[in-house]
Short mmCIF file of C-alpha atoms in Angstrom, two decimals:
data_model
loop_
_atom_site.label_atom_id
_atom_site.label_comp_id
_atom_site.label_asym_id
_atom_site.label_seq_id
_atom_site.Cartn_x
_atom_site.Cartn_y
_atom_site.Cartn_z
CA MET A 1 -177.23 93.34 -2.64
CA THR A 2 -175.23 93.21 -0.08
CA PHE A 3 -174.85 96.31 1.63
CA SER A 4 -170.80 96.51 4.51
CA LEU A 5 -171.76 95.79 7.50
CA ARG A 6 -169.96 99.80 8.38
CA ASP A 7 -172.44 101.47 6.10
CA GLN A 8 -175.65 99.15 8.13
CA LEU A 9 -174.45 100.97 11.46
CA SER A 10 -175.03 103.99 9.48
CA ASN A 11 -178.25 103.29 8.07
CA GLN A 12 -179.10 101.59 11.49
CA LEU A 13 -178.18 104.75 13.82
CA ARG A 14 -180.12 107.75 11.86
CA SER A 15 -182.85 105.08 11.76
CA LEU A 16 -182.08 104.20 15.55
CA ARG A 17 -182.86 108.04 16.79
CA ARG A 18 -186.01 108.33 14.97
CA TYR A 19 -187.35 105.86 16.72
CA ALA A 20 -185.64 106.83 19.50
CA LEU A 21 -187.17 109.99 19.17
CA ALA A 22 -190.51 108.49 18.61
CA LEU A 23 -190.76 106.57 22.19
CA ALA A 24 -189.11 109.61 24.15
CA ARG A 25 -190.15 111.96 22.83
CA ASN A 26 -187.32 114.67 24.11
CA ARG A 27 -183.93 115.22 22.34
CA ASP A 28 -181.24 114.03 25.54
CA ASP A 29 -183.39 111.36 26.31
CA ALA A 30 -183.46 109.46 22.53
CA GLU A 31 -179.17 109.96 23.11
CA ASP A 32 -179.66 108.75 25.49
CA LEU A 33 -181.32 105.83 24.27
CA VAL A 34 -179.20 105.40 20.80
CA GLN A 35 -175.89 104.94 23.27
CA GLU A 36 -176.82 102.48 26.39
CA THR A 37 -178.95 100.82 22.94
CA LEU A 38 -175.75 101.23 21.65
CA VAL A 39 -173.57 99.06 24.79
CA ARG A 40 -175.99 96.29 25.58
CA ALA A 41 -175.23 95.52 21.52
CA ILE A 42 -171.54 96.06 22.01
CA SER A 43 -171.81 93.63 25.51
CA GLY A 44 -173.70 91.34 23.62
CA SER A 45 -172.88 91.40 20.21
CA ARG A 46 -172.16 87.44 20.73
CA THR A 47 -175.99 87.19 20.51
CA PHE A 48 -176.60 88.49 17.30
CA ARG A 49 -176.23 85.86 14.60
CA PRO A 50 -173.96 86.23 12.09
CA ASN A 51 -176.58 86.00 8.77
CA GLY A 52 -178.97 88.24 11.65
CA ASP A 53 -181.55 91.26 10.49
CA LEU A 54 -179.20 94.38 12.55
CA ARG A 55 -181.73 96.26 12.35
CA SER A 56 -184.15 93.74 13.30
CA TRP A 57 -181.75 92.73 16.27
CA LEU A 58 -180.94 96.68 16.99
CA PHE A 59 -184.84 97.79 17.28
CA GLY A 60 -185.30 94.80 19.66
CA ILE A 61 -182.97 96.21 22.60
CA LEU A 62 -184.48 99.67 22.14
CA HIS A 63 -187.49 98.52 21.91
CA ASN A 64 -186.89 96.57 25.91
CA VAL A 65 -184.02 99.08 27.33
CA HIS A 66 -186.82 101.79 26.46
CA VAL A 67 -189.85 100.06 28.32
CA ASN A 68 -187.80 98.82 31.38
CA GLY A 69 -186.57 102.58 31.68
CA VAL A 70 -189.77 103.30 31.45
CA ARG A 71 -190.74 100.61 34.06
CA ARG A 72 -188.25 102.01 36.83
CA GLU A 73 -188.70 105.37 35.35
CA GLN A 74 -185.28 106.55 35.12
CA VAL A 75 -186.31 107.77 31.18
CA ARG A 76 -189.17 110.16 31.60
CA ALA A 77 -191.12 111.45 28.33
CA ARG A 78 -191.29 115.51 29.06
CA GLY A 79 -194.17 115.60 26.68
CA ALA A 80 -195.46 117.59 23.93
CA SER A 81 -194.12 121.51 25.58
CA ALA A 82 -189.69 119.21 24.89
CA ILE A 83 -190.31 118.74 21.43
CA GLU A 84 -191.73 121.55 21.18
CA ALA A 85 -188.83 123.44 21.99
CA MET A 86 -187.09 120.11 20.21
CA THR A 87 -188.04 120.49 16.69
CA TYR A 88 -188.07 124.50 16.97
CA GLY A 89 -184.75 124.18 17.14
CA GLN A 90 -184.16 121.32 14.76
CA MET A 91 -185.84 122.66 11.75
CA PRO A 92 -183.90 124.74 9.72
CA PRO A 93 -187.02 128.37 9.71
CA ASN A 94 -186.60 128.39 6.68
CA GLN A 95 -187.78 124.71 5.53
CA PRO A 96 -190.62 124.85 3.40
CA ASP A 97 -192.42 122.86 5.73
CA HIS A 98 -191.06 124.40 8.38
CA VAL A 99 -194.39 125.02 10.72
CA GLU A 100 -197.01 122.14 9.10
CA LEU A 101 -193.42 119.46 9.98
CA MET A 102 -193.41 121.19 13.41
CA ARG A 103 -197.05 120.18 13.88
CA THR A 104 -197.42 116.89 12.63
CA ILE A 105 -194.53 116.55 15.10
CA GLU A 106 -196.28 118.17 17.55
CA ALA A 107 -199.54 116.29 17.28
CA PHE A 108 -197.73 113.18 16.84
CA SER A 109 -196.44 113.26 20.84
CA THR A 110 -198.76 113.98 22.00
CA LEU A 111 -200.45 110.16 20.93
CA PRO A 112 -200.23 107.47 22.98
CA ASP A 113 -196.74 104.85 23.40
CA GLU A 114 -198.11 102.01 21.64
CA GLN A 115 -199.25 104.46 18.33
CA ARG A 116 -196.74 106.30 17.96
CA ARG A 117 -194.04 102.51 18.20
CA VAL A 118 -196.29 101.38 15.35
CA LEU A 119 -196.55 104.44 12.98
CA THR A 120 -193.17 104.83 13.54
CA LEU A 121 -191.61 101.00 13.22
CA VAL A 122 -194.14 100.72 9.61
CA ALA A 123 -195.12 104.52 8.87
CA VAL A 124 -191.09 106.23 9.11
CA GLU A 125 -189.53 103.00 9.78
CA GLY A 126 -191.73 100.81 6.31
CA MET A 127 -191.48 97.52 8.26
CA SER A 128 -193.54 95.79 7.13
CA TYR A 129 -196.57 94.05 9.14
CA GLN A 130 -195.84 91.17 10.35
CA GLU A 131 -192.46 92.73 10.61
CA ALA A 132 -193.18 95.62 12.80
CA ALA A 133 -195.89 92.56 14.73
CA ARG A 134 -193.17 90.50 15.93
CA GLN A 135 -191.04 93.20 16.36
CA LEU A 136 -193.33 94.51 19.48
CA ASP A 137 -194.57 91.39 19.93
CA ILE A 138 -198.32 92.29 19.25
CA PRO A 139 -200.13 90.20 17.03
CA LEU A 140 -200.85 91.97 13.77
CA GLY A 141 -204.63 91.91 14.24
CA THR A 142 -203.35 94.33 16.85
CA LEU A 143 -200.78 96.18 14.83
CA MET A 144 -202.71 96.75 12.40
CA SER A 145 -206.10 98.52 14.78
CA ARG A 146 -202.74 100.21 16.58
CA LEU A 147 -201.94 102.27 12.93
CA ALA A 148 -205.53 102.66 11.27
CA ARG A 149 -206.30 104.36 15.13
CA GLY A 150 -203.28 106.14 14.88
CA ARG A 151 -203.15 107.79 12.19
CA GLU A 152 -206.65 108.83 12.43
CA ALA A 153 -205.69 109.91 15.85
CA LEU A 154 -202.84 112.08 14.03
CA ARG A 155 -204.75 113.13 11.52
CA VAL A 156 -207.77 114.49 14.10
CA GLU A 157 -205.04 116.26 15.67
CA MET A 158 -204.09 117.47 12.70
CA GLY A 159 -207.09 119.02 11.97
CA HIS A 160 -208.14 120.39 15.52
CA ARG A 161 -204.27 122.55 15.03
CA ASP A 162 -204.98 123.61 11.68
CA ARG A 163 -208.85 125.36 13.42
CA ALA A 164 -206.83 126.93 16.46
CA GLN A 165 -204.63 128.11 14.53
CA PRO A 166 -204.61 129.32 11.51
CA ALA A 167 -202.67 132.44 11.59
CA LEU A 168 -199.66 129.86 11.82
CA ARG A 169 -201.05 129.49 8.11
CA ALA A 170 -199.90 132.65 6.54
CA VAL A 171 -196.08 131.55 6.82
CA ARG A 172 -195.48 128.35 4.42
CA MET B 1 -215.64 116.75 1.41
CA GLY B 2 -218.43 114.88 -0.09
CA GLY B 3 -219.81 111.69 -1.99
CA ASP B 4 -219.67 108.01 -1.13
CA PRO B 5 -219.90 107.44 2.33
CA ILE B 6 -216.46 105.59 3.90
CA SER B 7 -216.69 101.45 4.50
CA LEU B 8 -215.37 100.91 8.19
CA ASN B 9 -214.59 97.62 5.30
CA GLN B 10 -213.01 100.17 3.40
CA ASP B 11 -210.93 102.38 5.52
CA ALA B 12 -209.41 98.89 7.21
CA ASP B 13 -208.48 98.74 2.65
CA LEU B 14 -207.16 101.81 2.71
CA HIS B 15 -204.07 101.29 5.18
CA LEU B 16 -203.52 97.83 3.83
CA TYR B 17 -203.16 99.11 0.03
CA MET B 18 -201.33 102.33 1.34
CA ASP B 19 -198.58 100.15 3.29
CA GLY B 20 -198.09 97.58 0.41
CA GLU B 21 -200.22 94.79 2.15
CA MET B 22 -203.10 94.18 0.11
CA GLU B 23 -203.05 91.41 -2.03
CA PRO B 24 -202.17 92.09 -5.08
CA ALA B 25 -205.12 90.32 -6.35
CA ARG B 26 -207.15 92.73 -4.82
CA ARG B 27 -205.75 96.63 -5.81
CA ALA B 28 -207.25 96.31 -9.41
CA ALA B 29 -210.08 97.04 -7.19
CA PHE B 30 -210.01 98.82 -4.26
CA GLU B 31 -208.55 101.11 -7.10
CA ALA B 32 -212.12 101.86 -8.67
CA GLN B 33 -213.52 102.46 -5.35
CA LEU B 34 -210.10 105.28 -4.57
CA ALA B 35 -212.29 106.55 -8.66
CA SER B 36 -215.77 106.36 -7.50
CA ASN B 37 -215.62 108.21 -3.89
CA PRO B 38 -213.53 110.97 -4.00
CA ALA B 39 -213.74 111.03 0.80
CA LEU B 40 -211.32 107.37 -0.26
CA ALA B 41 -209.39 108.87 -2.58
CA ALA B 42 -209.70 112.43 -0.16
CA LYS B 43 -208.47 110.43 3.50
CA LEU B 44 -205.53 108.00 0.55
CA ASP B 45 -203.70 111.47 0.31
CA GLU B 46 -204.32 113.35 3.99
CA TYR B 47 -203.11 110.42 5.31
CA ARG B 48 -200.57 109.91 2.88
CA HIS B 49 -199.30 113.51 3.31
CA GLN B 50 -199.10 112.44 6.82
CA GLN B 51 -196.58 110.06 6.46
CA ASP B 52 -194.93 112.07 4.41
CA MET B 53 -194.67 114.88 7.01
CA LEU B 54 -193.78 112.48 9.86
CA ARG B 55 -190.87 111.06 8.80
CA LEU B 56 -189.18 114.62 7.09
CA GLY B 57 -190.13 115.71 10.23
CA LEU B 58 -188.35 113.06 12.38
CA ASP B 59 -185.56 112.41 9.04
CA MET B 60 -184.50 116.30 9.73
CA MET B 61 -184.26 115.40 13.63
CA ALA B 62 -182.28 112.98 13.59
CA ALA B 63 -179.79 114.10 10.72
CA VAL B 64 -177.32 115.17 13.82
CA SER B 65 -173.63 113.36 14.72
CA VAL B 66 -173.07 112.74 18.63
CA LYS B 67 -169.74 112.33 18.83
CA GLU B 68 -170.26 109.69 21.90
CA THR B 69 -173.43 107.86 20.22
CA GLU B 70 -170.42 107.48 16.70
CA THR B 71 -168.19 106.35 18.68
CA LEU B 72 -170.20 103.76 20.31
CA ALA B 73 -171.26 102.83 17.29
CA GLY B 74 -167.31 102.86 15.68
CA ARG B 75 -167.42 100.24 18.97
CA LEU B 76 -169.82 98.54 17.79
CA ARG B 77 -169.48 98.23 13.84
CA TRP B 78 -165.70 96.30 15.38
CA ARG B 79 -166.67 94.16 18.03
CA LEU B 80 -169.26 92.45 15.55
CA ASP B 81 -166.24 92.61 13.02
CA MET B 82 -163.90 90.83 15.90
CA ASP B 83 -167.15 88.10 16.21
CA ARG B 84 -167.82 87.45 12.73
CA PHE B 85 -164.17 86.66 12.03
CA SER B 86 -164.24 85.21 15.39
CA ARG B 87 -166.96 82.80 14.21
CA ARG B 88 -164.62 81.72 10.68
CA VAL B 89 -161.18 80.62 12.69
CA ALA B 90 -163.70 79.40 15.79
CA PRO B 91 -163.63 75.59 14.05
CA LEU B 92 -160.20 75.63 13.79
CA ALA B 93 -159.43 76.73 17.46
CA ALA B 94 -161.44 73.81 17.94
CA ALA B 95 -159.62 71.25 17.14
CA MET B 96 -156.73 72.43 17.14
CA LEU B 97 -157.65 72.12 21.25
CA LEU B 98 -158.55 68.75 20.40
CA VAL B 99 -156.07 67.82 19.46
CA MET B 100 -153.57 69.04 22.53
CA GLY B 101 -155.60 67.97 24.65
CA GLY B 102 -157.51 70.98 25.85
CA TRP B 103 -160.73 69.69 25.46
CA SER B 104 -161.01 68.54 28.54
CA LEU B 105 -161.97 72.05 30.28
CA THR B 106 -164.58 71.71 27.82
CA VAL B 107 -166.26 68.43 28.76
CA TRP B 108 -166.13 69.75 32.18
CA VAL B 109 -167.89 73.67 32.04
CA GLN B 110 -170.34 72.42 29.77
CA SER B 111 -171.95 69.47 32.01
CA GLY B 112 -171.47 71.00 35.16
CA ALA B 113 -169.39 68.08 36.62
CA GLY B 114 -166.94 68.04 39.21
CA THR B 115 -167.40 69.33 43.25
CA GLY B 116 -168.94 72.89 43.68
CA PRO B 117 -172.35 74.16 43.03
CA GLN B 118 -174.39 72.72 40.16
CA LEU B 119 -175.36 74.30 37.01
CA ALA B 120 -179.52 73.96 36.72
CA GLY B 121 -178.63 75.76 32.40
CA GLU B 122 -180.72 78.02 30.56
CA VAL B 123 -184.03 79.68 32.30
CA ASP B 124 -187.37 81.92 31.67
CA ASP B 125 -187.37 84.52 34.06
CA VAL B 126 -185.20 86.20 34.65
CA PRO B 127 -185.31 87.83 38.71
CA ALA B 128 -184.79 90.52 39.33
CA PHE B 129 -181.45 90.95 40.83
CA ALA B 130 -180.25 89.97 38.20
CA ASP B 131 -182.54 92.49 35.21
CA GLU B 132 -180.86 94.65 37.49
CA ALA B 133 -177.06 93.57 37.83
CA ALA B 134 -177.14 93.65 33.56
CA GLU B 135 -178.65 97.45 33.94
CA ALA B 136 -175.60 97.95 36.37
CA HIS B 137 -173.29 96.47 33.95
CA SER B 138 -174.61 98.23 30.86
CA LYS B 139 -174.10 101.75 32.73
CA ALA B 140 -170.98 100.92 34.03
CA ILE B 141 -169.55 99.84 30.20
CA ALA B 142 -171.05 103.08 28.70
CA LEU B 143 -169.34 105.21 31.68
CA ASN B 144 -165.92 103.81 30.82
CA THR B 145 -166.22 103.79 27.70
CA LEU B 146 -167.00 107.88 27.69
CA GLN B 147 -164.86 108.56 30.48
CA PRO B 148 -161.41 107.64 30.98
CA SER B 149 -161.03 104.79 33.71
CA PRO B 150 -158.76 106.41 36.53
CA PRO B 151 -155.49 105.21 37.72
CA GLN B 152 -155.67 101.07 38.73
CA VAL B 153 -153.07 99.94 41.51
CA GLU B 154 -151.55 96.53 40.85
CA ALA B 155 -152.70 94.26 43.23
CA ALA B 156 -152.44 91.64 44.79
CA PRO B 157 -154.98 89.21 44.43
CA VAL B 158 -158.57 90.06 46.61
CA PRO B 159 -158.08 87.66 49.32
CA MET B 160 -162.57 86.66 50.28
CA GLN B 161 -164.19 88.82 52.34
CA THR B 162 -167.27 90.27 53.62
CA ALA B 163 -169.17 93.89 53.36
CA GLN B 164 -171.39 95.27 54.37
CA VAL B 165 -175.17 95.89 52.69
CA PRO B 166 -178.12 98.94 53.66
CA LEU B 167 -180.63 97.70 54.42
CA PRO B 168 -184.47 99.34 54.69
CA GLU B 169 -185.46 100.43 57.58
CA GLY B 170 -181.14 101.65 59.28
CA HIS B 171 -180.52 97.90 59.22
CA VAL B 172 -176.92 96.68 58.02
CA MET B 173 -177.23 93.14 56.88
CA THR B 174 -173.29 91.40 56.27
CA VAL B 175 -172.34 89.09 52.80
CA THR B 176 -169.63 86.97 51.46
CA LEU B 177 -167.96 88.55 49.04
CA PRO B 178 -166.02 85.23 46.31
CA ALA B 179 -162.31 85.21 46.40
CA ILE B 180 -160.43 87.02 43.09
CA GLY B 181 -158.41 85.83 41.24
CA PRO B 182 -154.95 87.94 40.06
CA GLU B 183 -156.55 87.99 37.04
CA LEU B 184 -159.51 90.51 37.53
CA THR B 185 -158.43 94.03 38.34
CA LEU B 186 -160.58 96.27 40.53
CA ILE B 187 -161.71 99.31 38.81
CA ARG B 188 -164.63 99.79 40.72
CA ALA B 189 -167.27 99.52 42.78
CA SER B 190 -170.15 101.77 44.84
CA ILE B 191 -173.63 100.92 45.79
CA VAL B 192 -176.85 100.80 44.11
CA PRO B 193 -180.11 101.77 44.89
CA TRP B 194 -182.62 99.71 43.39
CA ASN B 195 -186.72 98.91 43.53
CA HIS B 196 -186.27 96.24 45.81
CA GLY B 197 -183.46 97.85 48.17
CA THR B 198 -179.23 98.18 47.89
CA ALA B 199 -176.83 96.79 45.69
CA LEU B 200 -173.03 96.48 45.04
CA GLN B 201 -171.72 96.27 41.71
CA PHE B 202 -167.95 95.64 41.59
CA LEU B 203 -166.29 96.14 38.26
CA TYR B 204 -163.20 94.49 37.20
CA ARG B 205 -160.66 94.05 33.52
CA GLU B 206 -159.67 91.92 32.62
CA PRO B 207 -156.40 90.86 30.79
CA ASP B 208 -157.51 91.21 27.73
CA GLY B 209 -159.36 94.67 29.10
CA GLU B 210 -163.70 93.78 28.62
CA LEU B 211 -164.96 94.34 31.95
CA LEU B 212 -166.76 92.10 34.09
CA THR B 213 -169.64 92.64 36.63
CA LEU B 214 -170.80 90.54 40.00
CA PHE B 215 -173.89 91.94 41.73
CA VAL B 216 -174.55 91.06 45.35
CA ALA B 217 -178.48 91.97 46.20
CA SER B 218 -179.33 90.97 49.77
CA GLY B 219 -182.11 89.50 50.44
CA GLY B 220 -185.00 87.10 48.56
CA PRO B 221 -185.28 83.32 49.17
CA ALA B 222 -182.74 81.59 50.54
CA GLN B 223 -181.57 78.58 48.37
CA ASP B 224 -178.72 76.53 47.29
CA GLY B 225 -175.74 77.90 45.57
CA THR B 226 -176.99 75.95 41.97
CA LEU B 227 -176.03 78.29 39.05
CA HIS B 228 -178.75 80.11 36.62
CA THR B 229 -177.30 81.51 33.58
CA VAL B 230 -180.03 83.62 31.74
CA VAL B 231 -179.51 86.30 28.38
CA GLN B 232 -181.83 88.97 29.09
CA ASP B 233 -181.22 92.39 26.57
CA SER B 234 -179.07 90.42 24.61
CA LEU B 235 -176.00 90.25 27.88
CA ARG B 236 -174.74 86.46 29.00
CA LEU B 237 -175.65 86.70 33.04
CA VAL B 238 -175.09 83.02 35.27
CA TYR B 239 -176.44 83.85 39.12
CA TRP B 240 -177.03 82.42 41.94
CA ARG B 241 -178.43 83.73 45.80
CA ALA B 242 -176.38 81.48 48.93
CA GLY B 243 -178.19 82.00 52.54
CA LEU B 244 -180.43 85.29 52.07
CA VAL B 245 -178.23 87.12 49.42
CA ALA B 246 -177.98 86.45 45.13
CA TYR B 247 -175.32 87.02 43.04
CA THR B 248 -175.01 88.18 39.36
CA VAL B 249 -172.01 88.06 37.00
CA THR B 250 -172.18 89.65 34.11
CA GLY B 251 -169.77 90.70 30.77
CA ASN B 252 -168.97 90.10 27.33
CA LYS B 253 -167.16 86.54 28.05
CA ALA B 254 -167.98 83.84 26.31
CA ASP B 255 -170.75 81.55 27.43
CA GLY B 256 -168.44 78.31 28.89
CA ASP B 257 -166.30 81.80 30.17
CA LEU B 258 -168.59 83.40 32.49
CA LEU B 259 -170.09 79.95 33.58
CA THR B 260 -166.21 79.76 34.60
CA VAL B 261 -165.68 82.88 36.37
CA ALA B 262 -168.96 83.18 38.53
CA LYS B 263 -168.12 78.82 39.10
CA LYS B 264 -165.32 79.93 40.84
CA MET B 265 -166.24 83.19 42.94
CA ALA B 266 -169.76 80.17 44.09
CA ASP B 267 -167.31 77.68 45.65
CA SER B 268 -165.55 80.23 47.25
CA ILE B 269 -168.81 81.65 49.03
CA ARG B 270 -169.50 78.47 49.33
CA ARG B 271 -166.25 77.06 51.39
CA SER B 272 -167.07 80.66 53.16
#
């Protein structure tokens, strides 16, 4: 099946936002990250091969922009409190799983960077292990151990939140 | 949750199975383990539910439409379409140029022949100032994309001149700026603080509307004027050092064109 460039880009824009949200943990920073990725992609469009993988290319640029930004302390992750405000503002309150969704994203935002990256690429974006390892430039074994640790940490964190906030269950 | 404990191997297999990475021959055996071990099956359900919540949560937050982002995505689409088109017609255009004898310029640029700075070719390591130049250029493009450009003044070619670059501890260094031909219009000049001091960024517009950055940074080891090319974050950069000053040129030009511009600039500084 062949998708037009327009379709591919529309799909990738949403994927880029998801990945940017996972990395930046803040809606404004995530949007900045996506915009800067697009700017760099425009500037370097000639490096994209005609039959290349658009998602890998764009994710690679976004990853580099994020890593460089963190290194220069220009893109600051504002932490779990900011993502809490973001989820309240973004998710409709009548969503059946609203509270659980919010708590999952909050718990996710407390995970270390490398676990969030791997979880997003594999569990959210559905990349194969090979593709995700190549994208992050890490060995396959490292990717698998980060994935397992990330899932387990998220499960434990959700368990803690369940025990700490039993009253929230009643809202569902 | 009771039943048999989960072994380390089973825990590792759980992820392979869930992510579709388990070999087909092993799937049936693992499904038998799931059927006989409620604790293992419960953990799989928990992970799957966690994954669904994560996908749904991030997807809902990503479902926004920001005008500036959509504009940039539109520009990227247009650019990729144009590049695709250019690649299709490039062989024909090259053949026409050869017929017209225009190949000599291409040969000159690719071989690095002629007087002036030498060409070192592609390098792997990106110096910090060149990395910073790529960053500064991308930001300038973003600013230019999201904000209307300031009114431009028709100006005569800018002859070679000098600029004062502030250094740490109150010192000032005078750097030579390259001569700029009439084809480039200066639209913005700014002082850029970076990790190793202060740099100057000059943003030019070319006749076809493309933007070009000249990034001038002071300090660092003195070297000859050899030109280096490198790709950083999908952006082509050409840089060289003259004395204690490092120059980087970058923009969305074809590789040969960018090198030609950089070569002209480096020549003008060398002759000063």
